[in-house]
Short mmCIF file of C-alpha atoms in Angstrom, two decimals:
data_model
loop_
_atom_site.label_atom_id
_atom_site.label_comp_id
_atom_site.label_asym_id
_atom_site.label_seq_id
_atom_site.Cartn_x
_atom_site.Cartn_y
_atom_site.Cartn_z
CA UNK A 1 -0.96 54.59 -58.60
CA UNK A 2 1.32 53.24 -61.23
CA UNK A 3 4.21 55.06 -62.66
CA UNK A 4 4.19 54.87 -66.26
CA UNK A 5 7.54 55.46 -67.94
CA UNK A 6 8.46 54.31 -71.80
CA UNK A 7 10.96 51.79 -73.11
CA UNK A 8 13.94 54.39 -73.48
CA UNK A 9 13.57 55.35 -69.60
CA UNK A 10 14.73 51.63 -68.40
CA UNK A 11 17.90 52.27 -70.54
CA UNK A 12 18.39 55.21 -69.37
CA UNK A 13 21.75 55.94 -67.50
CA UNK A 14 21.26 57.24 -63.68
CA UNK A 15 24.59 56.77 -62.43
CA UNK A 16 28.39 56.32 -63.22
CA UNK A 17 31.05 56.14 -60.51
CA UNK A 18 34.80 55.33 -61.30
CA UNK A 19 37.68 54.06 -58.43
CA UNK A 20 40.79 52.31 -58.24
CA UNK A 21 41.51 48.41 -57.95
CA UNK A 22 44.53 46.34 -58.08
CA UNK A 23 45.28 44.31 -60.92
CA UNK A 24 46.69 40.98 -61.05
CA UNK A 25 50.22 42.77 -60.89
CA UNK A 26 49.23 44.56 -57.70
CA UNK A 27 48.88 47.76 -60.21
CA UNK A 28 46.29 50.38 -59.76
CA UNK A 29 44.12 50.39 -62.19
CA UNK A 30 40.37 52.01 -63.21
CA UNK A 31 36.81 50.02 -62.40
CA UNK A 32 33.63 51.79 -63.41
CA UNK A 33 30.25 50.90 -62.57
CA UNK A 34 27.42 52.08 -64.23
CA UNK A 35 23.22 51.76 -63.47
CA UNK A 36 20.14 52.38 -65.41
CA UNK A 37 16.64 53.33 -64.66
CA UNK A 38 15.27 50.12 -65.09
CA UNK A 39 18.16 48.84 -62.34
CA UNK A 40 20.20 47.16 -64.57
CA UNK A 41 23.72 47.30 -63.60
CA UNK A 42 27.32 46.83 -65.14
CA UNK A 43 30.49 46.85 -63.93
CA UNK A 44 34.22 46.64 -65.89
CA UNK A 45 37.87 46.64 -65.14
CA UNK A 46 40.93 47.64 -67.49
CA UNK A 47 43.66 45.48 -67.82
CA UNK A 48 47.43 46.63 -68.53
CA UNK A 49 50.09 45.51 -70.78
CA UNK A 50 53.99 45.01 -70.36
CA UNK A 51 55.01 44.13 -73.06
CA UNK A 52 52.99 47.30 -75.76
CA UNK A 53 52.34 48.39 -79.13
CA UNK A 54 54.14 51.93 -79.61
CA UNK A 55 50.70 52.85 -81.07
CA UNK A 56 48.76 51.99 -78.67
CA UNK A 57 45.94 54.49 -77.08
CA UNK A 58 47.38 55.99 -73.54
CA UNK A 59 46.93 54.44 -70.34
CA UNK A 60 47.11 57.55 -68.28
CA UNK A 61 48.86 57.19 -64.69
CA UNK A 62 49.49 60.10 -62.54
CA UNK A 63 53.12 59.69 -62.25
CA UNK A 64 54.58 60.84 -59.07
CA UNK A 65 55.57 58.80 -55.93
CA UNK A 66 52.18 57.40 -54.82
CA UNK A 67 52.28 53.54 -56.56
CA UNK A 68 55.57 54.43 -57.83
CA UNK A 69 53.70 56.87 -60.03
CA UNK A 70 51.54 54.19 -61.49
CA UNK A 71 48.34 55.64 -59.50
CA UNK A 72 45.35 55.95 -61.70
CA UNK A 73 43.78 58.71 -59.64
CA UNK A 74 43.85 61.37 -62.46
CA UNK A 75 42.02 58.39 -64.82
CA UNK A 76 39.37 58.00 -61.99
CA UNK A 77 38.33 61.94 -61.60
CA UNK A 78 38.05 61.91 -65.27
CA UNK A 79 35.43 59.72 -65.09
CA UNK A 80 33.78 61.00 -62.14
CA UNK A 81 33.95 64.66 -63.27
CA UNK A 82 33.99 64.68 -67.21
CA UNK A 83 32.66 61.84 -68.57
CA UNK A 84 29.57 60.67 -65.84
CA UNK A 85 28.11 64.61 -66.60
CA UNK A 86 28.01 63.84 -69.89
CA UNK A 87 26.27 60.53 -70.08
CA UNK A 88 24.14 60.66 -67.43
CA UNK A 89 21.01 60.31 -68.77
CA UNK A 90 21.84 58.71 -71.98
CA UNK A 91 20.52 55.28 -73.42
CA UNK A 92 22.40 52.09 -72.17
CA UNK A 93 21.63 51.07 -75.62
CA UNK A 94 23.58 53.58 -77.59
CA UNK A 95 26.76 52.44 -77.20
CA UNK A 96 28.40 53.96 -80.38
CA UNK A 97 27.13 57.47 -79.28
CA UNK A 98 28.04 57.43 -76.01
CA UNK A 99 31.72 56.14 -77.21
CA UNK A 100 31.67 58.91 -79.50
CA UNK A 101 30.81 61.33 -77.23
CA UNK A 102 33.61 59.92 -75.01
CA UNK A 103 36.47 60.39 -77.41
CA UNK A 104 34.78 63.86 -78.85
CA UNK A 105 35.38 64.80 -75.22
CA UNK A 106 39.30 63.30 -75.19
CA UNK A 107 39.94 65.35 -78.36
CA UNK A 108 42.88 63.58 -78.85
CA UNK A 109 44.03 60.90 -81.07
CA UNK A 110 45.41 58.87 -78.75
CA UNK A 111 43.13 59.29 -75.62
CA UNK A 112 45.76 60.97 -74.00
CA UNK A 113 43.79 63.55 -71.94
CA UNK A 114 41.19 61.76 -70.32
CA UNK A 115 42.93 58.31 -70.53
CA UNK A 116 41.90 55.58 -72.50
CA UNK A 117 41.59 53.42 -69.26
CA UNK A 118 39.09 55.83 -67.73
CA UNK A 119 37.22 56.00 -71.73
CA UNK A 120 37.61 51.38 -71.77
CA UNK A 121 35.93 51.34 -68.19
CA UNK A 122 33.07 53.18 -68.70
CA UNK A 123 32.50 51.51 -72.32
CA UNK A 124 32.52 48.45 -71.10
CA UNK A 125 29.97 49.07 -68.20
CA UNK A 126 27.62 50.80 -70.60
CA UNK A 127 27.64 47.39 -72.59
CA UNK A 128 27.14 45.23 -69.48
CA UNK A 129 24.34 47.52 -67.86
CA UNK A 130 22.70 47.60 -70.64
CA UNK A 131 22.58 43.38 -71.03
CA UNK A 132 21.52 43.27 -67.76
CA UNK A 133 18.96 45.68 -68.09
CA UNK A 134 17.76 43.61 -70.72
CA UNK A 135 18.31 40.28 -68.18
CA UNK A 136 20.80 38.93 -71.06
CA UNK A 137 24.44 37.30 -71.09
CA UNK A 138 26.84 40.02 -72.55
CA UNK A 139 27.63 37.97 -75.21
CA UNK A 140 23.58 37.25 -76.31
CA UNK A 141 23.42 40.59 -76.07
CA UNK A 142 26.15 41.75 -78.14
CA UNK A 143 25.98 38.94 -80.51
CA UNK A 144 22.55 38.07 -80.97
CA UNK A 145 21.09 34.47 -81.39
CA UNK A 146 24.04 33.22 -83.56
CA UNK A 147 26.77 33.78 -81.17
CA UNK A 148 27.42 30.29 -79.97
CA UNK A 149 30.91 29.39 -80.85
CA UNK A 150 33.88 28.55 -78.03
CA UNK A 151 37.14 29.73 -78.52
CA UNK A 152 39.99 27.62 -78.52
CA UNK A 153 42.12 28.58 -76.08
CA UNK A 154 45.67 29.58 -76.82
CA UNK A 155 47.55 28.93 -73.40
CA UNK A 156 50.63 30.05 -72.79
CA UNK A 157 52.65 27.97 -70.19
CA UNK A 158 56.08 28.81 -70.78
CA UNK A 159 57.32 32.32 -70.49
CA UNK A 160 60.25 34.44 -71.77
CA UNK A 161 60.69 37.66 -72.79
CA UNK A 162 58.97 40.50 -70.61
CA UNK A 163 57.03 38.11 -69.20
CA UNK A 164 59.71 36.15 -67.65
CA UNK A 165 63.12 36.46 -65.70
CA UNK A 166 65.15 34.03 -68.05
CA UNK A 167 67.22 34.25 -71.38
CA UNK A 168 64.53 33.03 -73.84
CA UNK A 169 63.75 35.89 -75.83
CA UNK A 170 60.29 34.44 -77.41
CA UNK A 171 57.47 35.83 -75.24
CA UNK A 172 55.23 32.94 -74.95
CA UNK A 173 54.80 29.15 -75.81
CA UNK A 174 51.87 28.15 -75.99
CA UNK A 175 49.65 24.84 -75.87
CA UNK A 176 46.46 25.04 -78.10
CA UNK A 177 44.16 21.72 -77.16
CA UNK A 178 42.57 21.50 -80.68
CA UNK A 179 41.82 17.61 -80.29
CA UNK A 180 38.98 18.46 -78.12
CA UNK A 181 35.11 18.22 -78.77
CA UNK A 182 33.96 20.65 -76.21
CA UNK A 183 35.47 23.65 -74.23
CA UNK A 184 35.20 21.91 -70.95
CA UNK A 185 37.41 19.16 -72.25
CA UNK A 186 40.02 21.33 -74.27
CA UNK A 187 39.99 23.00 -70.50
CA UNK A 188 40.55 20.09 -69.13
CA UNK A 189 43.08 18.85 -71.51
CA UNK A 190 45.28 22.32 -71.08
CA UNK A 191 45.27 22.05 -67.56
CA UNK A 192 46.96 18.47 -67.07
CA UNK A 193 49.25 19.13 -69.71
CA UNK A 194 49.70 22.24 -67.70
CA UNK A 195 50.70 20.26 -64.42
CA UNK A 196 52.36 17.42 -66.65
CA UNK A 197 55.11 20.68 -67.44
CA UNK A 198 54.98 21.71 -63.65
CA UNK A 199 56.36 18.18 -62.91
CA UNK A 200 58.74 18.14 -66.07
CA UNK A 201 60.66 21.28 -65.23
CA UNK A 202 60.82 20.62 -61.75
CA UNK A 203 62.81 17.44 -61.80
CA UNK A 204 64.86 18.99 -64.70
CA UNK A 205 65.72 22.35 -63.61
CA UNK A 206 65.00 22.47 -59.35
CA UNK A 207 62.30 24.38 -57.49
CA UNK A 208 62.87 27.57 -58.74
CA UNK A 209 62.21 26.42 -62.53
CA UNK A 210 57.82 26.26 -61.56
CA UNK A 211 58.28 29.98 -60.64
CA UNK A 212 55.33 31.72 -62.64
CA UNK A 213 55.71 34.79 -64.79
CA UNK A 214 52.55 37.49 -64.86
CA UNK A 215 50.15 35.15 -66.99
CA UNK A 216 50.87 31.95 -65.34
CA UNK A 217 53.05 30.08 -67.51
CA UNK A 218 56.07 28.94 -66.04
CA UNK A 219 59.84 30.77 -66.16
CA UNK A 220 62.29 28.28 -66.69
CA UNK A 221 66.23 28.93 -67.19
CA UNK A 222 66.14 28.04 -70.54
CA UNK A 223 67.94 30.24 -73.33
CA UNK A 224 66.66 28.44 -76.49
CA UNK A 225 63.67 28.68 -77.96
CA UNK A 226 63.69 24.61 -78.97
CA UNK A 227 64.01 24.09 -75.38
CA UNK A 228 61.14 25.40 -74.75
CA UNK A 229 59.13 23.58 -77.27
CA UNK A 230 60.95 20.44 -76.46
CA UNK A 231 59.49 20.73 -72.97
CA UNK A 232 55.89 21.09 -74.51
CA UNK A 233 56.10 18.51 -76.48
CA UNK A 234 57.26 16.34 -73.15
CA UNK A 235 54.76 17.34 -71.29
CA UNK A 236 51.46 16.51 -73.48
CA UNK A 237 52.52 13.11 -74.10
CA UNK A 238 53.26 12.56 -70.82
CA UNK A 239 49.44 14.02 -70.43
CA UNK A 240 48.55 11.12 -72.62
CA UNK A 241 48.05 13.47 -75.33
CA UNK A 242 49.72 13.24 -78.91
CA UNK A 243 51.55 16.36 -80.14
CA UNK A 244 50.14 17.52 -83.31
CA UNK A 245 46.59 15.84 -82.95
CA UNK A 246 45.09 16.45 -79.66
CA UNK A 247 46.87 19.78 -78.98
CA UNK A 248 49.19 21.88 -81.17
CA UNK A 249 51.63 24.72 -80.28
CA UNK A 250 51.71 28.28 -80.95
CA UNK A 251 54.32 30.91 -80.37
CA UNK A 252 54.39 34.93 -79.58
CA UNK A 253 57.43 36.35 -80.68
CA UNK A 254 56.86 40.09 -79.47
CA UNK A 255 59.54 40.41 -81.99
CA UNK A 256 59.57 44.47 -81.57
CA UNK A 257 61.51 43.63 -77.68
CA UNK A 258 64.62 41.84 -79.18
CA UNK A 259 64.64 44.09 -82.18
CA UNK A 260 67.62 46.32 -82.53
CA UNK A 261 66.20 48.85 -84.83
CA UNK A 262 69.39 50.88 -85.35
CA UNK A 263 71.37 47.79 -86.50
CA UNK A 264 68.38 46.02 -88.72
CA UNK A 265 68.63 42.90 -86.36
CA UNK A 266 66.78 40.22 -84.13
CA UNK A 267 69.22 39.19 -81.24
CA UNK A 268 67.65 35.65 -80.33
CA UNK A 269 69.60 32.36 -79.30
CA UNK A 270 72.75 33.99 -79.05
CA UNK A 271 72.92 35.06 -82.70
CA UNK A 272 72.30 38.16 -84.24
CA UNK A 273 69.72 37.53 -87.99
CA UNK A 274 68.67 39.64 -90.43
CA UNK A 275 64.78 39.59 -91.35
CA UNK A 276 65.08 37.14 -93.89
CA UNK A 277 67.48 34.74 -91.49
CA UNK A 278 64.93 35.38 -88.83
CA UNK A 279 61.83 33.67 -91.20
CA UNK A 280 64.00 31.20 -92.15
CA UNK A 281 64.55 30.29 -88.45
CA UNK A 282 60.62 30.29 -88.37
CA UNK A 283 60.41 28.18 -91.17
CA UNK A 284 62.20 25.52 -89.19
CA UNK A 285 60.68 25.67 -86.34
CA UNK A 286 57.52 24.87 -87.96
CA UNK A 287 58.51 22.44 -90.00
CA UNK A 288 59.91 20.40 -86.59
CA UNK A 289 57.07 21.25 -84.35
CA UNK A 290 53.18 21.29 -84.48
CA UNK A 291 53.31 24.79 -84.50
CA UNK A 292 49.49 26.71 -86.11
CA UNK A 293 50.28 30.32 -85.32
CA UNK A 294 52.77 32.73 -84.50
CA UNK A 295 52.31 36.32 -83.11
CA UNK A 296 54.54 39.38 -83.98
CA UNK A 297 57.00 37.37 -85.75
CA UNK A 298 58.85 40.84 -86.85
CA UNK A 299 59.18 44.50 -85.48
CA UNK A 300 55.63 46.40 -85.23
CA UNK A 301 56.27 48.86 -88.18
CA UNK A 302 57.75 45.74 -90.76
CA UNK A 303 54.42 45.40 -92.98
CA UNK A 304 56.23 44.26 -95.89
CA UNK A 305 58.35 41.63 -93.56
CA UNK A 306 54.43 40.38 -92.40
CA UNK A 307 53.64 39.94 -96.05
CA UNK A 308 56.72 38.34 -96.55
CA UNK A 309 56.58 35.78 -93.38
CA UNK A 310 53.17 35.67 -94.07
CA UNK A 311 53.50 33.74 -97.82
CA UNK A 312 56.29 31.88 -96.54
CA UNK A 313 54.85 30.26 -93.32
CA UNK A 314 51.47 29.23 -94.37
CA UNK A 315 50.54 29.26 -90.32
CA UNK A 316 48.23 31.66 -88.62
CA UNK A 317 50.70 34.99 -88.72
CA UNK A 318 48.99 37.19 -85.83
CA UNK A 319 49.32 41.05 -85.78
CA UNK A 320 49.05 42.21 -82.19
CA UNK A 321 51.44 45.39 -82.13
CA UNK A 322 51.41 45.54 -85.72
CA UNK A 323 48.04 46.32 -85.35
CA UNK A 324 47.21 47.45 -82.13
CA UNK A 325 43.20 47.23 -82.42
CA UNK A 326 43.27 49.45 -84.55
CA UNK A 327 41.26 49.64 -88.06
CA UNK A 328 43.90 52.51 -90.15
CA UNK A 329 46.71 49.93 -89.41
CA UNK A 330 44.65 46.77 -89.84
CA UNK A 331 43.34 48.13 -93.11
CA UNK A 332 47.05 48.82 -94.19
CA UNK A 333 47.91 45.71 -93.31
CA UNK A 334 44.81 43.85 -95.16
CA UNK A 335 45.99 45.66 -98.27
CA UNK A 336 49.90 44.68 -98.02
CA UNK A 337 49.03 41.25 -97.02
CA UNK A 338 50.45 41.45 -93.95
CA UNK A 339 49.47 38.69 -91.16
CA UNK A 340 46.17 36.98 -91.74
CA UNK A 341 44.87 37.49 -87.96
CA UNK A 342 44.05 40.09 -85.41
CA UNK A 343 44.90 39.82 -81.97
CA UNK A 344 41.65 42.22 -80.22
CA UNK A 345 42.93 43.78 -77.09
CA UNK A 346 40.41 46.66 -76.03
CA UNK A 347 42.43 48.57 -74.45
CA UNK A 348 44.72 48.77 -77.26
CA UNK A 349 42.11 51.10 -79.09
CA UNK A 350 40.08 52.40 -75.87
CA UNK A 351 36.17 51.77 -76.38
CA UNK A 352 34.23 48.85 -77.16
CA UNK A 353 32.71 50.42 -80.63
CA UNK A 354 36.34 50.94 -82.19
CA UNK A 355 37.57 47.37 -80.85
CA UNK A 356 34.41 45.86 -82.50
CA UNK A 357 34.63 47.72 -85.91
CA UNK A 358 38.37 46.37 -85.68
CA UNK A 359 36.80 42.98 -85.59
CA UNK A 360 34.60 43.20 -88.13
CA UNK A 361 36.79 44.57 -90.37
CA UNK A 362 39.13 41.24 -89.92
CA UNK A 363 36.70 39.19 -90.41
CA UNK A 364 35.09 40.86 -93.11
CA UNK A 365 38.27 40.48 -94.88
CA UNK A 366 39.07 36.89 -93.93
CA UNK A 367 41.25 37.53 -91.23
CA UNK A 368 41.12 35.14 -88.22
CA UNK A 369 40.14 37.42 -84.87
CA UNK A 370 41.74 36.24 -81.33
CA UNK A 371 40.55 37.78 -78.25
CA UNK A 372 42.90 39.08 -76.29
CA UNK A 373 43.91 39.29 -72.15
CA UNK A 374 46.69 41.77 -71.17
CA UNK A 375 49.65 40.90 -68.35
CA UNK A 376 48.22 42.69 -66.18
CA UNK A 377 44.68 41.38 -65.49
CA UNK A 378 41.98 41.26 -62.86
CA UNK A 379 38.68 39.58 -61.78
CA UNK A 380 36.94 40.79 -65.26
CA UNK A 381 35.47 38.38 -67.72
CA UNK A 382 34.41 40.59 -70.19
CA UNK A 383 36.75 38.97 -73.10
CA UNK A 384 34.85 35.54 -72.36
CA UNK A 385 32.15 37.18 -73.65
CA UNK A 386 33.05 39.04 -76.63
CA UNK A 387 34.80 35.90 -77.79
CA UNK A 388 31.48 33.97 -78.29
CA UNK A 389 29.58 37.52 -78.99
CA UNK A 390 32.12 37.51 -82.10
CA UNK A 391 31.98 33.85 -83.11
CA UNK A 392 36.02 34.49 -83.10
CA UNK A 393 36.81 30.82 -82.35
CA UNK A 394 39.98 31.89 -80.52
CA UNK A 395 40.80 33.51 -77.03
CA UNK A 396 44.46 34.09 -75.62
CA UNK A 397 43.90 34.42 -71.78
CA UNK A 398 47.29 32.90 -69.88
CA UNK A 399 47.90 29.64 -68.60
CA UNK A 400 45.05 27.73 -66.69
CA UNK A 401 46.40 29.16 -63.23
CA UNK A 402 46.07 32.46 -61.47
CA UNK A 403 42.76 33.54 -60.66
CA UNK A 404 42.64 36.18 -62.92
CA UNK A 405 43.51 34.08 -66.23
CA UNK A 406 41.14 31.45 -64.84
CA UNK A 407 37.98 33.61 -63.95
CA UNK A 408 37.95 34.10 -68.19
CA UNK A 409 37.81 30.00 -68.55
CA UNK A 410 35.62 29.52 -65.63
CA UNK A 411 33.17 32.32 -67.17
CA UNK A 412 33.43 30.28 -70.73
CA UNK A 413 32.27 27.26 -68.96
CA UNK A 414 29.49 28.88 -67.52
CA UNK A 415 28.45 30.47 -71.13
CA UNK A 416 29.01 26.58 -72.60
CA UNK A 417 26.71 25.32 -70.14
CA UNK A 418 24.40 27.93 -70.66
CA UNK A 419 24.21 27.31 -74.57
CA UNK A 420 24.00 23.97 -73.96
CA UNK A 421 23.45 21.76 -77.30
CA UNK A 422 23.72 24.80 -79.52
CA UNK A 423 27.44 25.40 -78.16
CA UNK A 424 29.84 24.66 -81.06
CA UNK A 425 34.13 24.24 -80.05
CA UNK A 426 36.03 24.57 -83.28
CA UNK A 427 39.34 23.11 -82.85
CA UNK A 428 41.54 23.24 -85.48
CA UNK A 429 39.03 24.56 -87.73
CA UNK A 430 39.46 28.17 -85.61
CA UNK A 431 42.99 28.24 -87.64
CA UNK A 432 41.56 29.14 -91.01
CA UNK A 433 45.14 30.32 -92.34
CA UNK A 434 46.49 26.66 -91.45
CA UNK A 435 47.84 25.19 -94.51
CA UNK A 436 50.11 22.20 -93.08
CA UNK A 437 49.49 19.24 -92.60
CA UNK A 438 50.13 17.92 -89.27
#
């Protein structure tokens, strides 16, 4: 005899089940796996930042002495004993009710009581159980037919800031291979420029200099930020590459970390500048480097300094902890001008609806959308996939080293090869706000 059961059944979630991984920083952190009738299955891993947006929705850890009280055991019960109850049952499909539900069940703006690492897991597996329940790529399934765009990849190779144990106080540098015609090849291109730096710094600063900070990219001792681009620009030409054509550069400032809010200044290369000397230090740098974007050039809560840097640069201006993700400060920001792109982290915000609408809104509004990886990462590829889901054109996932930055490129090779002839790599196209000429 043959069971009969309707379309909603196969969606329907039978089981959730949260526990605790390491992360790329040897970090707890929360995985959830979720199944559905049908047996389609989906699994997800947060990630963790260092270096954070003030606004950003809580990562709960239990504090204490187990993991020097970065144990996410507190995170995992809450999704074992609040939040599987309460879905359990529910259509796969659904996923802006069952995030609703999730953050009804928080009740707090912030996702401070259940955590929004135990609310991101669960999101995130409801999305990917219910592609595979459907036998569909994530990114088909969240993006439909038309989703079919690579993302350039922002790479970031040299590290300072939080990342890093030296003196340079801008977070990243970072190659951007725009020159290529596919994602394979812009791949291919970032990684010998990659190991054209490894060499460079070697025989210029010693052993110690190809030391790797938490997203790959290499910690020199350098103190000054044209160092740092002056190595970049060594190593792609000694790639065989020319600066400016086949790959640009692109710069996160974190700004908000050498900031010194009480005195109204920016503490970088051994000076001390105001906001406006600070934009005119930006203003040369771009106008002596191929340099496309620039991420958190000013503190997180400076809208009208965005606005400001944002006429005056005529580069991508990124909003990452200006904006955390988040569509009230994006939609402040829209309507002061500040920035002209988003940087989507997910767990900035918490689910995968709110990160989405946060999307959509950017783009909606002209705003460029990069996805996002945090410091602390792990085995999931899930970004890959909303990257090409979103048509964003843009992805910011580390240096093309460490397995954990890498399994989001080797995924986006896979989903290449898999859209075969309709695949589509942007290069410098992806920088919509570039108005330079280079």
């Amino acid at each position: 005899m043959t069971m009969r059961y309707n379309m909603e059944d196969e969606f329907s979630i039978t089981h959730v089940k949260a526990r605790w991984v390491l992360d790329s920083r040897g970090n707890p952190t929360v995985e959830a796996e979720v199944r559905t009738f049908a047996g389609g299955y989906g699994s997800a891993i947060v990630p963790s930042g260092a270096s954070t947006g003030t606004h950003e929705a809580l990562e709960l850890r239990d504090g204490g002495k187990r993991f020097h009280g970065k144990g996410v055991s507190k995170a995992v019960e809450n999704v074992n004993k609040i939040i599987a109850p309460e879905i359990l049952g529910e259509d796969s499909r659904k996923q802006e009710e069952i995030d609703s539900k999730m953050i009804s069940l928080d009740g707090t703006p912030n996702k401070s009581r259940l955590g929004a690492n135990a609310i991101l897991s669960v999101s995130l597996a409801v999305a990917h159980a219910a592609a595979d329940t459907y036998g569909l790529p994530l990114f088909q399934y969240l993006g439909g037919a038309l989703a079919s765009t690579l993302p350039v990849p922002l790479m970031n190779i040299i590290n300072g800031g939080k990342h890093a144990g030296n003196e340079l106080k801008i977070q990243e540098f970072l190659i951007v291979p725009v020159g290529a015609s596919s994602f394979s090849e812009a791949l291919a291109i970032g990684s010998e420029v990659y190991h054209s730096l490894r060499g460079y710094l070697k025989e210029k600063y010693g052993v110690s200099a190809i030391n790797v900070g938490d997203e790959g990219g290499f910690a020199p001792p350098m103190s000054r930020t044209r160092e740092a681009l002056d190595a970049l620009i060594h190593a792609v030409k000694n790639a065989g590459y020319e600066p400016g054509r086949d790959v640009v550069l692109a710069l996160d400032a974190a700004a908000s970390e050498f900031y010194d809010e009480k005195r109204g200044v920016y503490a970088i290369d051994g000076a001390e500048l105001t906001r406006e000397k600070l934009i005119e230090f930006y203003e040369s740098l771009v106008e002596e480097y191929p340099i496309v974007s620039i991420e958190d050039p000013l503190y997180e809560e400076d809208f009208e300094g965005f606005a400001e840097v944002t006429r005056s640069l005529k580069i991508q201006v990124v909003g990452d902890d200006l904006f955390v993700t988040n569509v009230e400060r994006l939609r402040r920001g829209i309507e002061a001008g500040a920035a002209n792109a988003l940087l989507l982290k997910v767990n900035q915000i918490g689910t995968l609806t709110e990160a989405l609408s946060a999307a959509r809104m950017a783009l909606e509004n002209n705003y460029s959308v990069i996805v996002s990886h945090r410091s602390g990462e792990t085995e999931d590829v899930t970004i890959s996939h909303i990257a090409v889901a979103l048509n964003a054109g843009q992805i910011k996932t580390g240096a093309p080293a460490r397995s954990e930055r890498n399994a989001k490129y080797n995924e986006l090779l896979r989903i290449e090869e898999y859209l075969g002839g309709r695949a589509r790599y942007p290069g410098i196209k992806a920088f919509k706000a570039y108005k330079r000429t280079l």
